[in-house]
PDB file of N, CA and C and ligand atoms in Angstrom:
ATOM      1  N   MET L  19      71.756 -39.052   1.740  1.00 68.00           N
ATOM      2  CA  MET L  19      70.871 -39.398   1.725  1.00 68.00           C
ATOM      3  C   MET L  19      70.303 -40.642   1.262  1.00 68.00           C
ATOM      4  N   ALA L  20      69.797 -41.018   2.143  1.00 94.00           N
ATOM      5  CA  ALA L  20      69.336 -42.768   2.017  1.00 94.00           C
ATOM      6  C   ALA L  20      67.768 -42.512   2.578  1.00 94.00           C
ATOM      7  N   PHE L  21      66.600 -42.150   1.351  1.00 97.00           N
ATOM      8  CA  PHE L  21      65.652 -42.431   1.571  1.00 97.00           C
ATOM      9  C   PHE L  21      64.806 -44.049   1.481  1.00 97.00           C
ATOM     10  N   VAL L  22      64.125 -44.655   2.633  1.00 97.00           N
ATOM     11  CA  VAL L  22      63.575 -45.943   3.065  1.00 97.00           C
ATOM     12  C   VAL L  22      62.335 -45.776   2.841  1.00 97.00           C
ATOM     13  N   ARG L  23      62.057 -46.856   2.562  1.00 98.00           N
ATOM     14  CA  ARG L  23      59.974 -46.892   2.750  1.00 98.00           C
ATOM     15  C   ARG L  23      59.872 -47.197   4.009  1.00 98.00           C
ATOM     16  N   ALA L  24      58.964 -46.079   4.736  1.00 98.00           N
ATOM     17  CA  ALA L  24      58.566 -46.371   6.479  1.00 98.00           C
ATOM     18  C   ALA L  24      57.192 -47.631   5.405  1.00 98.00           C
ATOM     19  N   THR L  25      56.317 -47.049   4.787  1.00 98.00           N
ATOM     20  CA  THR L  25      55.006 -47.082   5.270  1.00 98.00           C
ATOM     21  C   THR L  25      54.126 -46.796   4.017  1.00 98.00           C
ATOM     22  N   GLY L  26      53.096 -47.676   3.548  1.00 98.00           N
ATOM     23  CA  GLY L  26      52.092 -46.820   2.583  1.00 98.00           C
ATOM     24  C   GLY L  26      51.182 -45.292   3.155  1.00 98.00           C
ATOM     25  N   ARG L  27      51.363 -44.579   2.021  1.00 96.00           N
ATOM     26  CA  ARG L  27      50.654 -43.381   2.318  1.00 96.00           C
ATOM     27  C   ARG L  27      49.420 -43.135   3.191  1.00 96.00           C
ATOM     28  N   ASN L  28      48.531 -44.556   3.149  1.00 96.00           N
ATOM     29  CA  ASN L  28      47.105 -44.913   3.607  1.00 96.00           C
ATOM     30  C   ASN L  28      47.391 -44.948   4.493  1.00 96.00           C
ATOM     31  N   ASP L  29      48.642 -45.880   4.709  1.00 97.00           N
ATOM     32  CA  ASP L  29      48.850 -46.567   6.200  1.00 97.00           C
ATOM     33  C   ASP L  29      48.635 -45.986   7.746  1.00 97.00           C
ATOM     34  N   VAL L  30      48.928 -44.216   7.530  1.00 98.00           N
ATOM     35  CA  VAL L  30      48.604 -43.670   8.716  1.00 98.00           C
ATOM     36  C   VAL L  30      47.962 -42.509   8.375  1.00 98.00           C
ATOM     37  N   ALA L  31      46.712 -42.817   8.740  1.00 97.00           N
ATOM     38  CA  ALA L  31      45.149 -41.866   8.515  1.00 97.00           C
ATOM     39  C   ALA L  31      45.767 -40.602   9.443  1.00 97.00           C
ATOM     40  N   THR L  32      45.141 -39.331   8.675  1.00 98.00           N
ATOM     41  CA  THR L  32      45.464 -37.841   8.706  1.00 98.00           C
ATOM     42  C   THR L  32      44.932 -38.121  10.410  1.00 98.00           C
ATOM     43  N   GLY L  33      46.258 -37.244  10.326  1.00 98.00           N
ATOM     44  CA  GLY L  33      45.840 -36.582  12.810  1.00 98.00           C
ATOM     45  C   GLY L  33      46.223 -38.088  13.607  1.00 98.00           C
ATOM     46  N   THR L  34      46.931 -38.774  12.656  1.00 98.00           N
ATOM     47  CA  THR L  34      47.309 -39.907  13.651  1.00 98.00           C
ATOM     48  C   THR L  34      49.151 -40.149  13.454  1.00 98.00           C
ATOM     49  N   ILE L  35      49.529 -40.890  14.394  1.00 98.00           N
ATOM     50  CA  ILE L  35      51.128 -40.699  14.774  1.00 98.00           C
ATOM     51  C   ILE L  35      51.425 -42.752  14.840  1.00 98.00           C
ATOM     52  N   GLN L  36      52.235 -43.166  14.119  1.00 98.00           N
ATOM     53  CA  GLN L  36      52.664 -44.287  14.245  1.00 98.00           C
ATOM     54  C   GLN L  36      54.435 -44.259  14.229  1.00 98.00           C
ATOM     55  N   GLU L  37      54.704 -45.185  14.878  1.00 98.00           N
ATOM     56  CA  GLU L  37      56.158 -45.854  14.700  1.00 98.00           C
ATOM     57  C   GLU L  37      56.551 -46.810  13.967  1.00 98.00           C
ATOM     58  N   PHE L  38      57.702 -46.524  13.584  1.00 98.00           N
ATOM     59  CA  PHE L  38      58.294 -47.557  12.365  1.00 98.00           C
ATOM     60  C   PHE L  38      59.344 -47.741  12.742  1.00 98.00           C
ATOM     61  N   GLN L  39      59.775 -49.018  12.373  1.00 97.00           N
ATOM     62  CA  GLN L  39      61.803 -49.330  12.103  1.00 97.00           C
ATOM     63  C   GLN L  39      61.861 -48.755  10.761  1.00 97.00           C
ATOM     64  N   VAL L  40      63.004 -47.962  10.772  1.00 97.00           N
ATOM     65  CA  VAL L  40      63.227 -47.756   8.981  1.00 97.00           C
ATOM     66  C   VAL L  40      64.478 -48.221   9.034  1.00 97.00           C
ATOM     67  N   GLY L  41      65.186 -48.716   8.523  1.00 93.00           N
ATOM     68  CA  GLY L  41      66.605 -48.712   8.467  1.00 93.00           C
ATOM     69  C   GLY L  41      66.690 -48.886   9.932  1.00 93.00           C
ATOM     70  N   GLU L  42      67.983 -48.527  10.339  1.00 94.00           N
ATOM     71  CA  GLU L  42      68.728 -48.558  11.664  1.00 94.00           C
ATOM     72  C   GLU L  42      67.557 -47.315  12.390  1.00 94.00           C
ATOM     73  N   LYS L  43      66.694 -47.062  12.233  1.00 96.00           N
ATOM     74  CA  LYS L  43      66.035 -46.071  13.254  1.00 96.00           C
ATOM     75  C   LYS L  43      64.593 -46.308  13.697  1.00 96.00           C
ATOM     76  N   ASN L  44      64.588 -45.620  14.235  1.00 98.00           N
ATOM     77  CA  ASN L  44      62.876 -46.090  15.265  1.00 98.00           C
ATOM     78  C   ASN L  44      62.526 -44.295  15.304  1.00 98.00           C
ATOM     79  N   ILE L  45      61.290 -44.367  14.121  1.00 98.00           N
ATOM     80  CA  ILE L  45      60.926 -42.819  14.301  1.00 98.00           C
ATOM     81  C   ILE L  45      59.702 -42.687  14.155  1.00 98.00           C
ATOM     82  N   ALA L  46      58.656 -41.907  14.401  1.00 98.00           N
ATOM     83  CA  ALA L  46      57.359 -41.409  14.622  1.00 98.00           C
ATOM     84  C   ALA L  46      57.209 -40.605  13.090  1.00 98.00           C
ATOM     85  N   LEU L  47      56.076 -41.735  12.716  1.00 98.00           N
ATOM     86  CA  LEU L  47      55.141 -40.735  11.345  1.00 98.00           C
ATOM     87  C   LEU L  47      54.101 -39.960  11.121  1.00 98.00           C
ATOM     88  N   ALA L  48      54.295 -38.719  11.673  1.00 98.00           N
ATOM     89  CA  ALA L  48      53.004 -38.191  11.866  1.00 98.00           C
ATOM     90  C   ALA L  48      52.114 -37.664  10.663  1.00 98.00           C
ATOM     91  N   ASN L  49      50.612 -38.397  10.432  1.00 98.00           N
ATOM     92  CA  ASN L  49      50.086 -37.376   9.462  1.00 98.00           C
ATOM     93  C   ASN L  49      49.413 -35.860   9.956  1.00 98.00           C
ATOM     94  N   VAL L  50      49.651 -34.837   9.570  1.00 98.00           N
ATOM     95  CA  VAL L  50      49.075 -34.102   9.713  1.00 98.00           C
ATOM     96  C   VAL L  50      48.396 -32.954   8.479  1.00 98.00           C
ATOM     97  N   ALA L  51      47.173 -33.311   8.551  1.00 97.00           N
ATOM     98  CA  ALA L  51      46.309 -32.989   7.827  1.00 97.00           C
ATOM     99  C   ALA L  51      47.124 -33.342   6.481  1.00 97.00           C
ATOM    100  N   GLY L  52      47.345 -34.392   6.074  1.00 96.00           N
ATOM    101  CA  GLY L  52      47.685 -35.057   5.079  1.00 96.00           C
ATOM    102  C   GLY L  52      49.118 -34.577   4.732  1.00 96.00           C
ATOM    103  N   LYS L  53      49.885 -33.881   5.542  1.00 98.00           N
ATOM    104  CA  LYS L  53      51.238 -33.947   4.888  1.00 98.00           C
ATOM    105  C   LYS L  53      52.113 -34.543   6.385  1.00 98.00           C
ATOM    106  N   PHE L  54      52.663 -34.986   5.878  1.00 98.00           N
ATOM    107  CA  PHE L  54      53.770 -36.043   6.884  1.00 98.00           C
ATOM    108  C   PHE L  54      54.889 -36.044   7.180  1.00 98.00           C
ATOM    109  N   PHE L  55      55.093 -35.547   9.035  1.00 98.00           N
ATOM    110  CA  PHE L  55      56.582 -35.810   9.168  1.00 98.00           C
ATOM    111  C   PHE L  55      57.007 -36.590  10.146  1.00 98.00           C
ATOM    112  N   ALA L  56      58.611 -36.825  10.185  1.00 98.00           N
ATOM    113  CA  ALA L  56      59.005 -37.902  10.672  1.00 98.00           C
ATOM    114  C   ALA L  56      59.913 -37.279  11.934  1.00 98.00           C
ATOM    115  N   ILE L  57      60.095 -37.683  13.118  1.00 98.00           N
ATOM    116  CA  ILE L  57      60.639 -37.844  14.213  1.00 98.00           C
ATOM    117  C   ILE L  57      61.388 -38.871  14.870  1.00 98.00           C
ATOM    118  N   ASN L  58      62.648 -38.760  15.951  1.00 98.00           N
ATOM    119  CA  ASN L  58      63.025 -39.615  16.147  1.00 98.00           C
ATOM    120  C   ASN L  58      61.829 -39.930  17.251  1.00 98.00           C
ATOM    121  N   ASN L  59      61.639 -41.195  17.095  1.00 98.00           N
ATOM    122  CA  ASN L  59      60.171 -42.174  18.499  1.00 98.00           C
ATOM    123  C   ASN L  59      60.415 -41.884  19.375  1.00 98.00           C
ATOM    124  N   VAL L  60      62.219 -41.974  20.293  1.00 98.00           N
ATOM    125  CA  VAL L  60      62.683 -41.813  21.132  1.00 98.00           C
ATOM    126  C   VAL L  60      62.802 -40.665  21.880  1.00 98.00           C
ATOM    127  N   CYS L  61      61.438 -40.468  23.063  1.00 98.00           N
ATOM    128  CA  CYS L  61      60.996 -39.756  23.994  1.00 98.00           C
ATOM    129  C   CYS L  61      62.718 -38.897  24.437  1.00 98.00           C
ATOM    130  N   LEU L  62      63.180 -38.064  24.308  1.00 98.00           N
ATOM    131  CA  LEU L  62      64.456 -37.624  24.618  1.00 98.00           C
ATOM    132  C   LEU L  62      64.391 -37.138  26.611  1.00 98.00           C
ATOM    133  N   HIS L  63      62.718 -37.569  26.814  1.00 98.00           N
ATOM    134  CA  HIS L  63      63.672 -37.539  28.485  1.00 98.00           C
ATOM    135  C   HIS L  63      63.282 -38.906  28.886  1.00 98.00           C
ATOM    136  N   GLN L  64      62.367 -40.096  29.019  1.00 98.00           N
ATOM    137  CA  GLN L  64      63.166 -41.281  29.665  1.00 98.00           C
ATOM    138  C   GLN L  64      62.751 -42.319  28.405  1.00 98.00           C
ATOM    139  N   GLY L  65      62.455 -42.277  26.779  1.00 98.00           N
ATOM    140  CA  GLY L  65      62.443 -43.048  26.280  1.00 98.00           C
ATOM    141  C   GLY L  65      61.093 -43.249  26.030  1.00 98.00           C
ATOM    142  N   GLY L  66      60.136 -42.963  26.287  1.00 98.00           N
ATOM    143  CA  GLY L  66      59.026 -43.352  25.838  1.00 98.00           C
ATOM    144  C   GLY L  66      58.820 -43.443  23.963  1.00 98.00           C
ATOM    145  N   PRO L  67      58.050 -43.914  23.851  1.00 98.00           N
ATOM    146  CA  PRO L  67      57.419 -44.195  21.916  1.00 98.00           C
ATOM    147  C   PRO L  67      56.442 -43.018  21.874  1.00 98.00           C
ATOM    148  N   LEU L  68      56.737 -42.218  21.297  1.00 98.00           N
ATOM    149  CA  LEU L  68      56.439 -41.003  20.754  1.00 98.00           C
ATOM    150  C   LEU L  68      55.193 -41.268  19.829  1.00 98.00           C
ATOM    151  N   GLY L  69      55.327 -42.203  18.715  1.00 98.00           N
ATOM    152  CA  GLY L  69      54.784 -43.369  17.987  1.00 98.00           C
ATOM    153  C   GLY L  69      53.025 -43.962  18.195  1.00 98.00           C
ATOM    154  N   GLU L  70      53.471 -43.625  19.930  1.00 98.00           N
ATOM    155  CA  GLU L  70      51.932 -44.372  20.777  1.00 98.00           C
ATOM    156  C   GLU L  70      51.450 -43.431  21.471  1.00 98.00           C
ATOM    157  N   GLY L  71      51.985 -41.770  21.353  1.00 98.00           N
ATOM    158  CA  GLY L  71      51.616 -40.949  21.732  1.00 98.00           C
ATOM    159  C   GLY L  71      49.838 -40.376  21.071  1.00 98.00           C
ATOM    160  N   ASP L  72      49.358 -39.647  21.684  1.00 98.00           N
ATOM    161  CA  ASP L  72      48.409 -38.916  21.399  1.00 98.00           C
ATOM    162  C   ASP L  72      48.876 -37.641  20.366  1.00 98.00           C
ATOM    163  N   LEU L  73      48.176 -37.471  19.243  1.00 98.00           N
ATOM    164  CA  LEU L  73      48.374 -36.130  18.119  1.00 98.00           C
ATOM    165  C   LEU L  73      47.279 -35.476  18.048  1.00 98.00           C
ATOM    166  N   ASP L  74      48.286 -34.398  18.202  1.00 98.00           N
ATOM    167  CA  ASP L  74      46.604 -33.292  17.981  1.00 98.00           C
ATOM    168  C   ASP L  74      47.588 -32.162  17.195  1.00 98.00           C
ATOM    169  N   ARG L  75      46.540 -32.027  16.420  1.00 97.00           N
ATOM    170  CA  ARG L  75      47.240 -30.759  15.089  1.00 97.00           C
ATOM    171  C   ARG L  75      48.428 -31.519  14.844  1.00 97.00           C
ATOM    172  N   GLN L  76      49.480 -30.466  15.427  1.00 98.00           N
ATOM    173  CA  GLN L  76      51.140 -30.788  15.047  1.00 98.00           C
ATOM    174  C   GLN L  76      51.554 -31.237  15.924  1.00 98.00           C
ATOM    175  N   VAL L  77      50.808 -31.316  17.094  1.00 98.00           N
ATOM    176  CA  VAL L  77      51.913 -31.365  18.871  1.00 98.00           C
ATOM    177  C   VAL L  77      51.487 -33.516  18.983  1.00 98.00           C
ATOM    178  N   VAL L  78      52.114 -33.553  19.081  1.00 98.00           N
ATOM    179  CA  VAL L  78      52.414 -35.116  19.686  1.00 98.00           C
ATOM    180  C   VAL L  78      53.020 -34.918  21.059  1.00 98.00           C
ATOM    181  N   THR L  79      52.099 -35.383  21.706  1.00 98.00           N
ATOM    182  CA  THR L  79      52.212 -35.673  23.761  1.00 98.00           C
ATOM    183  C   THR L  79      52.383 -37.475  23.735  1.00 98.00           C
ATOM    184  N   CYS L  80      53.601 -37.323  24.662  1.00 98.00           N
ATOM    185  CA  CYS L  80      54.333 -38.188  25.204  1.00 98.00           C
ATOM    186  C   CYS L  80      53.235 -39.141  26.022  1.00 98.00           C
ATOM    187  N   PRO L  81      53.387 -40.679  25.763  1.00 98.00           N
ATOM    188  CA  PRO L  81      52.141 -41.435  26.796  1.00 98.00           C
ATOM    189  C   PRO L  81      52.819 -41.674  27.656  1.00 98.00           C
ATOM    190  N   TRP L  82      54.045 -41.400  28.313  1.00 98.00           N
ATOM    191  CA  TRP L  82      54.654 -42.024  29.503  1.00 98.00           C
ATOM    192  C   TRP L  82      54.500 -40.823  30.547  1.00 98.00           C
ATOM    193  N   HIS L  83      54.939 -39.610  30.431  1.00 98.00           N
ATOM    194  CA  HIS L  83      54.678 -38.634  31.433  1.00 98.00           C
ATOM    195  C   HIS L  83      54.464 -37.394  30.881  1.00 98.00           C
ATOM    196  N   GLY L  84      53.892 -36.892  29.343  1.00 98.00           N
ATOM    197  CA  GLY L  84      53.069 -35.670  29.001  1.00 98.00           C
ATOM    198  C   GLY L  84      54.161 -34.928  28.034  1.00 98.00           C
ATOM    199  N   TRP L  85      55.385 -35.150  27.707  1.00 98.00           N
ATOM    200  CA  TRP L  85      56.116 -33.967  27.478  1.00 98.00           C
ATOM    201  C   TRP L  85      55.684 -33.573  26.025  1.00 98.00           C
ATOM    202  N   GLN L  86      55.640 -32.564  25.175  1.00 98.00           N
ATOM    203  CA  GLN L  86      55.701 -32.811  24.368  1.00 98.00           C
ATOM    204  C   GLN L  86      56.091 -32.072  23.079  1.00 98.00           C
ATOM    205  N   TYR L  87      56.359 -32.015  21.840  1.00 98.00           N
ATOM    206  CA  TYR L  87      56.773 -32.155  20.811  1.00 98.00           C
ATOM    207  C   TYR L  87      56.047 -31.264  19.595  1.00 98.00           C
ATOM    208  N   ASP L  88      56.657 -30.297  18.830  1.00 98.00           N
ATOM    209  CA  ASP L  88      55.694 -29.863  17.320  1.00 98.00           C
ATOM    210  C   ASP L  88      56.398 -30.965  16.138  1.00 98.00           C
ATOM    211  N   VAL L  89      56.164 -32.001  15.822  1.00 98.00           N
ATOM    212  CA  VAL L  89      56.255 -32.928  15.109  1.00 98.00           C
ATOM    213  C   VAL L  89      56.828 -32.502  13.573  1.00 98.00           C
ATOM    214  N   THR L  90      56.387 -30.577  13.466  1.00 98.00           N
ATOM    215  CA  THR L  90      57.341 -30.172  12.485  1.00 98.00           C
ATOM    216  C   THR L  90      58.206 -30.075  12.104  1.00 98.00           C
ATOM    217  N   ASN L  91      58.888 -29.653  13.503  1.00 98.00           N
ATOM    218  CA  ASN L  91      60.732 -28.929  13.794  1.00 98.00           C
ATOM    219  C   ASN L  91      60.874 -29.716  14.737  1.00 98.00           C
ATOM    220  N   GLY L  92      60.046 -30.917  15.614  1.00 98.00           N
ATOM    221  CA  GLY L  92      60.644 -31.530  16.833  1.00 98.00           C
ATOM    222  C   GLY L  92      61.076 -30.724  17.785  1.00 98.00           C
ATOM    223  N   GLN L  93      60.805 -29.503  18.118  1.00 98.00           N
ATOM    224  CA  GLN L  93      60.658 -28.516  19.057  1.00 98.00           C
ATOM    225  C   GLN L  93      59.956 -29.021  20.555  1.00 98.00           C
ATOM    226  N   LEU L  94      60.411 -29.293  21.529  1.00 98.00           N
ATOM    227  CA  LEU L  94      60.151 -29.590  22.432  1.00 98.00           C
ATOM    228  C   LEU L  94      58.795 -28.165  23.748  1.00 98.00           C
ATOM    229  N   LEU L  95      58.063 -28.361  23.454  1.00 98.00           N
ATOM    230  CA  LEU L  95      57.192 -27.410  23.697  1.00 98.00           C
ATOM    231  C   LEU L  95      57.926 -26.703  25.408  1.00 98.00           C
ATOM    232  N   SER L  96      57.810 -27.164  26.059  1.00 97.00           N
ATOM    233  CA  SER L  96      58.454 -26.226  27.255  1.00 97.00           C
ATOM    234  C   SER L  96      59.923 -25.964  27.119  1.00 97.00           C
ATOM    235  N   ASN L  97      60.302 -26.443  26.481  1.00 97.00           N
ATOM    236  CA  ASN L  97      61.607 -25.702  26.028  1.00 97.00           C
ATOM    237  C   ASN L  97      62.294 -25.245  24.870  1.00 97.00           C
ATOM    238  N   SER L  98      62.260 -24.367  24.206  1.00 92.00           N
ATOM    239  CA  SER L  98      62.249 -24.541  22.950  1.00 92.00           C
ATOM    240  C   SER L  98      64.013 -24.542  22.241  1.00 92.00           C
ATOM    241  N   ALA L  99      64.610 -24.746  23.341  1.00 96.00           N
ATOM    242  CA  ALA L  99      66.176 -24.679  23.205  1.00 96.00           C
ATOM    243  C   ALA L  99      66.257 -26.395  23.078  1.00 96.00           C
ATOM    244  N   VAL L 100      65.692 -27.130  23.371  1.00 98.00           N
ATOM    245  CA  VAL L 100      65.347 -28.621  22.905  1.00 98.00           C
ATOM    246  C   VAL L 100      64.579 -28.988  21.587  1.00 98.00           C
ATOM    247  N   THR L 101      65.183 -29.732  20.807  1.00 98.00           N
ATOM    248  CA  THR L 101      64.870 -30.191  19.851  1.00 98.00           C
ATOM    249  C   THR L 101      65.094 -31.638  19.629  1.00 98.00           C
ATOM    250  N   THR L 102      64.422 -32.703  19.210  1.00 98.00           N
ATOM    251  CA  THR L 102      64.372 -34.052  18.722  1.00 98.00           C
ATOM    252  C   THR L 102      64.851 -33.866  17.111  1.00 98.00           C
ATOM    253  N   THR L 103      65.380 -35.587  16.808  1.00 98.00           N
ATOM    254  CA  THR L 103      65.570 -35.269  15.654  1.00 98.00           C
ATOM    255  C   THR L 103      64.387 -35.264  14.655  1.00 98.00           C
ATOM    256  N   CYS L 104      64.946 -34.825  13.800  1.00 98.00           N
ATOM    257  CA  CYS L 104      63.444 -35.108  12.334  1.00 98.00           C
ATOM    258  C   CYS L 104      64.174 -35.520  11.359  1.00 98.00           C
ATOM    259  N   TYR L 105      63.193 -36.165  10.396  1.00 98.00           N
ATOM    260  CA  TYR L 105      63.516 -37.253   8.945  1.00 98.00           C
ATOM    261  C   TYR L 105      63.138 -36.173   8.011  1.00 98.00           C
ATOM    262  N   SER L 106      63.731 -35.850   6.725  1.00 98.00           N
ATOM    263  CA  SER L 106      62.961 -35.569   5.707  1.00 98.00           C
ATOM    264  C   SER L 106      61.871 -36.315   5.289  1.00 98.00           C
ATOM    265  N   VAL L 107      60.793 -35.974   4.561  1.00 98.00           N
ATOM    266  CA  VAL L 107      59.832 -37.521   4.170  1.00 98.00           C
ATOM    267  C   VAL L 107      59.316 -36.660   2.667  1.00 98.00           C
ATOM    268  N   GLU L 108      59.458 -37.900   2.179  1.00 98.00           N
ATOM    269  CA  GLU L 108      59.149 -38.069   0.822  1.00 98.00           C
ATOM    270  C   GLU L 108      57.901 -38.825   0.983  1.00 98.00           C
ATOM    271  N   ILE L 109      57.137 -38.099  -0.763  1.00 97.00           N
ATOM    272  CA  ILE L 109      55.872 -39.160  -1.212  1.00 97.00           C
ATOM    273  C   ILE L 109      56.517 -39.800  -2.068  1.00 97.00           C
ATOM    274  N   ARG L 110      56.215 -41.190  -2.223  1.00 97.00           N
ATOM    275  CA  ARG L 110      56.372 -41.649  -3.490  1.00 97.00           C
ATOM    276  C   ARG L 110      55.772 -42.367  -4.619  1.00 97.00           C
ATOM    277  N   GLY L 111      54.316 -41.873  -4.995  1.00 97.00           N
ATOM    278  CA  GLY L 111      53.550 -42.770  -5.250  1.00 97.00           C
ATOM    279  C   GLY L 111      52.735 -42.468  -4.121  1.00 97.00           C
ATOM    280  N   ASP L 112      52.530 -44.099  -3.392  1.00 97.00           N
ATOM    281  CA  ASP L 112      51.807 -44.446  -2.895  1.00 97.00           C
ATOM    282  C   ASP L 112      52.245 -44.872  -1.313  1.00 97.00           C
ATOM    283  N   ASP L 113      53.336 -44.733  -1.704  1.00 98.00           N
ATOM    284  CA  ASP L 113      54.592 -45.002  -0.689  1.00 98.00           C
ATOM    285  C   ASP L 113      54.569 -43.528   0.340  1.00 98.00           C
ATOM    286  N   VAL L 114      55.379 -43.464   1.773  1.00 98.00           N
ATOM    287  CA  VAL L 114      55.932 -42.571   2.246  1.00 98.00           C
ATOM    288  C   VAL L 114      57.325 -43.404   2.424  1.00 98.00           C
ATOM    289  N   PHE L 115      58.745 -42.493   2.271  1.00 98.00           N
ATOM    290  CA  PHE L 115      59.749 -42.550   2.385  1.00 98.00           C
ATOM    291  C   PHE L 115      60.329 -41.660   3.641  1.00 98.00           C
ATOM    292  N   VAL L 116      61.880 -41.733   4.288  1.00 98.00           N
ATOM    293  CA  VAL L 116      62.102 -41.148   4.968  1.00 98.00           C
ATOM    294  C   VAL L 116      63.434 -41.392   4.749  1.00 98.00           C
ATOM    295  N   ASP L 117      63.903 -40.145   4.899  1.00 98.00           N
ATOM    296  CA  ASP L 117      65.285 -39.515   4.979  1.00 98.00           C
ATOM    297  C   ASP L 117      66.143 -40.008   6.455  1.00 98.00           C
ATOM    298  N   VAL L 118      66.777 -41.533   6.218  1.00 95.00           N
ATOM    299  CA  VAL L 118      67.371 -42.187   7.378  1.00 95.00           C
ATOM    300  C   VAL L 118      68.463 -41.616   7.173  1.00 95.00           C
ATOM    301  N   GLY L 119      69.477 -41.350   6.372  1.00 88.00           N
ATOM    302  CA  GLY L 119      70.852 -40.614   6.757  1.00 88.00           C
ATOM    303  C   GLY L 119      71.268 -42.319   5.494  1.00 88.00           C
TER     304      GLY L 119
HETATM  305  S1  LIG D 208      59.528 -40.851  28.579  1.00 77.27           S
HETATM  306 FE1  LIG D 208      58.026 -39.018  27.248  1.00 77.27          FE
HETATM  307  S2  LIG D 208      57.389 -37.312  28.476  1.00 77.27           S
HETATM  308 FE2  LIG D 208      59.048 -39.116  29.996  1.00 77.27          FE
END
């Protein structure tokens, strides 16, 4: 486990998602009602940036062609057999750390 600071906890507003480079990982960090979730930023379809997508509660919609993922578990809504990588998140003081291995 290797937790690396991604950003400040106040830098990702509630109900939004943003992309970050954390170590060697490109992640999308979502703030769902004050709880943070990190998933692979790279859409499994054709590589769209999920951190630039729209977040509706816990569902992010890829800005390129609309694939939707549950950010709490990485599951693709249209096919529950498909999940993208999720990363553990810890809040340490005012910072958000992500376990990027
Ligand atoms: S790249 Fe994400 S839906 Fe096509």
